[in-house]
XYZ file of C-alpha atoms in Angstrom:
231
model
C -12.109 13.662 13.704
C -11.032 10.300 13.429
C -8.225 7.366 13.190
C -7.332 6.221 10.367
C -4.823 3.582 10.318
C -1.525 3.741 7.490
C 0.863 0.714 7.218
C 3.850 1.017 5.595
C 6.754 -0.920 4.718
C 9.615 -1.212 7.246
C 12.048 -1.764 4.759
C 14.685 -0.381 2.045
C 14.935 -2.865 0.131
C 13.411 -5.005 -2.952
C 15.504 -8.527 -2.377
C 15.743 -9.615 -6.006
C 15.766 -13.199 -7.756
C 19.402 -13.161 -8.025
C 19.409 -12.015 -3.984
C 20.524 -8.981 -4.459
C 18.740 -5.253 -2.890
C 17.200 -2.855 -5.425
C 17.107 0.153 -3.474
C 12.949 1.027 -2.317
C 10.624 1.673 0.345
C 6.841 3.248 -0.244
C 6.066 5.368 -2.658
C 6.063 8.965 -2.222
C 2.569 10.179 -4.225
C 0.854 6.847 -2.698
C 1.388 8.750 0.623
C 1.264 12.210 0.456
C -2.160 11.872 -2.060
C -4.354 9.968 0.713
C -2.868 11.514 3.545
C -3.611 15.027 2.038
C -6.987 14.398 1.236
C -7.830 12.456 4.812
C -6.287 15.380 6.484
C -8.134 17.579 5.082
C -11.200 15.969 5.465
C -10.172 16.454 9.065
C -8.955 13.185 10.086
C -5.651 11.951 11.917
C -2.958 9.750 10.767
C -1.620 7.428 12.360
C 1.472 5.528 10.592
C 2.376 1.561 11.797
C 5.882 0.051 10.498
C 7.416 -3.664 11.509
C 9.041 -3.028 14.438
C 8.192 0.344 14.627
C 10.925 1.712 12.739
C 11.033 4.913 10.714
C 9.497 4.282 6.707
C 11.853 5.139 3.776
C 10.836 6.679 0.882
C 11.663 5.247 -2.698
C 14.555 7.880 -4.062
C 12.681 6.738 -7.299
C 9.360 8.227 -6.556
C 10.972 11.556 -5.850
C 12.402 12.375 -9.268
C 11.188 14.708 -12.189
C 9.686 12.059 -14.615
C 7.795 10.360 -12.281
C 6.051 13.834 -10.936
C 4.844 15.242 -14.049
C 7.951 17.662 -13.690
C 10.538 18.320 -11.091
C 7.792 21.477 -9.974
C 5.490 19.149 -9.128
C 8.065 17.102 -7.314
C 9.082 19.521 -5.056
C 5.610 19.921 -4.116
C 5.494 15.710 -3.407
C 8.750 16.624 -1.355
C 7.887 19.223 0.871
C 4.390 17.183 1.735
C 6.044 14.189 2.695
C 8.846 16.765 5.198
C 5.378 17.711 6.101
C 4.586 14.554 6.933
C 5.657 14.011 10.931
C 3.750 11.455 11.747
C 5.770 9.068 9.188
C 9.325 10.647 12.228
C 6.918 8.383 14.808
C 5.528 5.361 13.966
C 4.130 3.329 16.222
C 4.816 -0.821 16.066
C 2.070 -2.416 14.036
C 2.467 -5.051 16.216
C 1.135 -3.619 18.903
C -2.189 -2.062 16.503
C -5.270 -2.165 18.096
C -7.804 -1.749 15.142
C -11.361 -0.538 16.694
C -8.939 2.329 17.687
C -9.114 3.174 13.740
C -12.343 4.378 11.643
C -10.140 3.043 8.594
C -7.429 1.968 7.055
C -4.559 2.437 4.249
C -1.857 0.523 3.256
C 0.494 2.582 -0.197
C 3.017 1.214 -1.740
C 6.257 0.389 -3.785
C 8.648 -2.062 -3.846
C 8.447 -3.169 -0.057
C 5.516 -4.408 1.017
C 6.779 -6.970 -2.001
C 9.955 -7.207 0.681
C 8.810 -7.208 4.335
C 4.191 -7.224 4.570
C 3.957 -9.943 2.102
C 4.881 -12.218 4.870
C 4.404 -10.559 7.646
C 1.957 -12.620 10.079
C 0.680 -9.586 11.878
C -0.380 -7.331 8.837
C -2.544 -10.495 7.584
C -4.538 -10.609 11.047
C -4.870 -6.498 11.373
C -6.046 -7.073 6.885
C -8.291 -10.239 8.268
C -9.897 -8.003 11.304
C -10.614 -4.901 9.293
C -11.626 -6.834 6.044
C -14.169 -8.660 8.358
C -15.640 -5.395 10.274
C -16.647 -4.413 7.506
C -14.725 -0.749 7.936
C -13.353 1.094 4.578
C -9.934 -0.459 3.989
C -7.986 0.933 0.939
C -4.955 -0.638 -0.052
C -3.230 0.871 -3.715
C 0.034 -0.051 -6.270
C 2.229 -3.053 -4.403
C 0.260 -2.608 -1.252
C -1.449 -5.797 -2.019
C 1.001 -7.869 -2.050
C 0.105 -7.097 1.725
C -2.796 -9.033 1.092
C -0.530 -12.310 0.308
C 0.404 -13.144 4.170
C -3.536 -12.575 4.664
C -4.671 -16.197 5.439
C -7.486 -17.809 6.900
C -6.708 -21.017 9.447
C -8.128 -23.139 6.726
C -4.563 -21.847 4.940
C -6.873 -19.756 2.598
C -7.238 -16.318 1.451
C -9.528 -14.175 2.984
C -8.980 -11.973 -0.342
C -10.540 -14.722 -2.737
C -13.076 -13.844 -4.762
C -12.620 -10.153 -3.972
C -12.419 -8.060 -6.973
C -9.122 -6.142 -6.549
C -6.653 -3.625 -8.709
C -3.011 -4.002 -8.472
C 0.000 -2.868 -9.870
C -0.342 -5.147 -13.095
C 2.966 -7.941 -14.413
C 2.582 -5.697 -17.527
C 3.754 -2.170 -15.304
C 6.433 -4.045 -13.710
C 7.849 -5.256 -17.332
C 7.380 -1.516 -18.331
C 9.167 0.234 -15.023
C 12.101 -2.919 -16.522
C 12.147 -4.980 -12.688
C 9.460 -8.095 -14.130
C 12.632 -10.119 -15.272
C 14.883 -9.681 -12.260
C 11.361 -10.040 -9.541
C 11.401 -13.801 -7.585
C 7.752 -13.031 -8.371
C 5.492 -10.865 -9.840
C 2.338 -9.213 -7.644
C -0.634 -9.529 -9.848
C 0.318 -13.121 -10.969
C 1.228 -13.935 -6.756
C -2.357 -12.299 -5.609
C -4.287 -14.333 -9.112
C -3.261 -17.614 -7.622
C -3.764 -17.007 -4.260
C -7.870 -16.984 -5.871
C -8.236 -12.777 -5.736
C -9.507 -12.132 -8.909
C -7.681 -8.754 -9.734
C -9.088 -6.425 -12.674
C -6.470 -4.470 -14.924
C -6.336 -1.256 -16.353
C -4.730 0.265 -18.385
C -0.995 0.717 -17.585
C -0.193 3.978 -15.626
C -3.458 5.114 -15.876
C -5.622 5.613 -12.984
C -7.905 2.718 -12.028
C -9.598 2.001 -8.490
C -12.077 -0.977 -7.841
C -14.498 -0.964 -5.127
C -15.741 -4.543 -3.756
C -17.344 -3.414 -0.321
C -14.853 -2.641 2.202
C -12.312 -2.894 0.375
C -10.922 -0.143 -2.282
C -7.820 -1.016 -4.111
C -5.889 0.862 -6.260
C -3.474 -0.466 -9.520
C -0.643 2.394 -9.571
C 0.483 5.665 -8.056
C -2.104 8.166 -10.276
C -4.608 5.901 -8.698
C -3.763 7.187 -5.075
C -6.101 10.108 -5.348
C -8.808 9.048 -6.494
C -8.601 5.835 -4.016
C -8.404 8.243 -1.065
C -11.777 9.985 -2.668
C -13.782 6.531 -2.390
C -12.374 5.617 1.010
C -13.460 8.962 2.144
C -16.542 8.510 0.453
C -17.431 5.246 3.128
C -16.231 7.998 6.931
C -19.038 10.054 5.451
């Protein structure tokens, strides 16, 4: 058994362009699907957040319409409630990267607020990338890559092929015109090679030790790819 670090947002809002706070947090499926896959494979999960705050689930991610019906939504909610690690996160600042076999970042709009500008998270990402250990990031989680700047000011993920929540999906989701910035655009500006797939369809990109997924539907396939690297 090895330990996998889940780095999760510590906020329950996303500040929009007009200054209002859109309620959010992490997206349920993006935490649940990989968690279940990793636990089934015998791995231990440790959750870390900035300041060690208990992460908040985006209530919208528990709705029937985004989970393929009420029965599936109920299953996601029950699985989330059983993830006791979420109730006792460690402080991101206290993470010792060498203790973990892999690192995983779920999404939700929360990372757009805190992890996108979190220097501690940025250093952790660089260390994970440079160490060669499996690193998984899904949906809005790649916002955290924006904080991974090296001493020369370059982004550590520049030139890497990455899947992330696309501008088209943000537009279809109804928040693009309210956002301060869009993830795909900002990553591209940082030199990251974003490979966009069809909106809402699974899209997982593997580039060296980095495994990324575009959207919630990509969470389970991403976890499968990450587990291949741990085998």
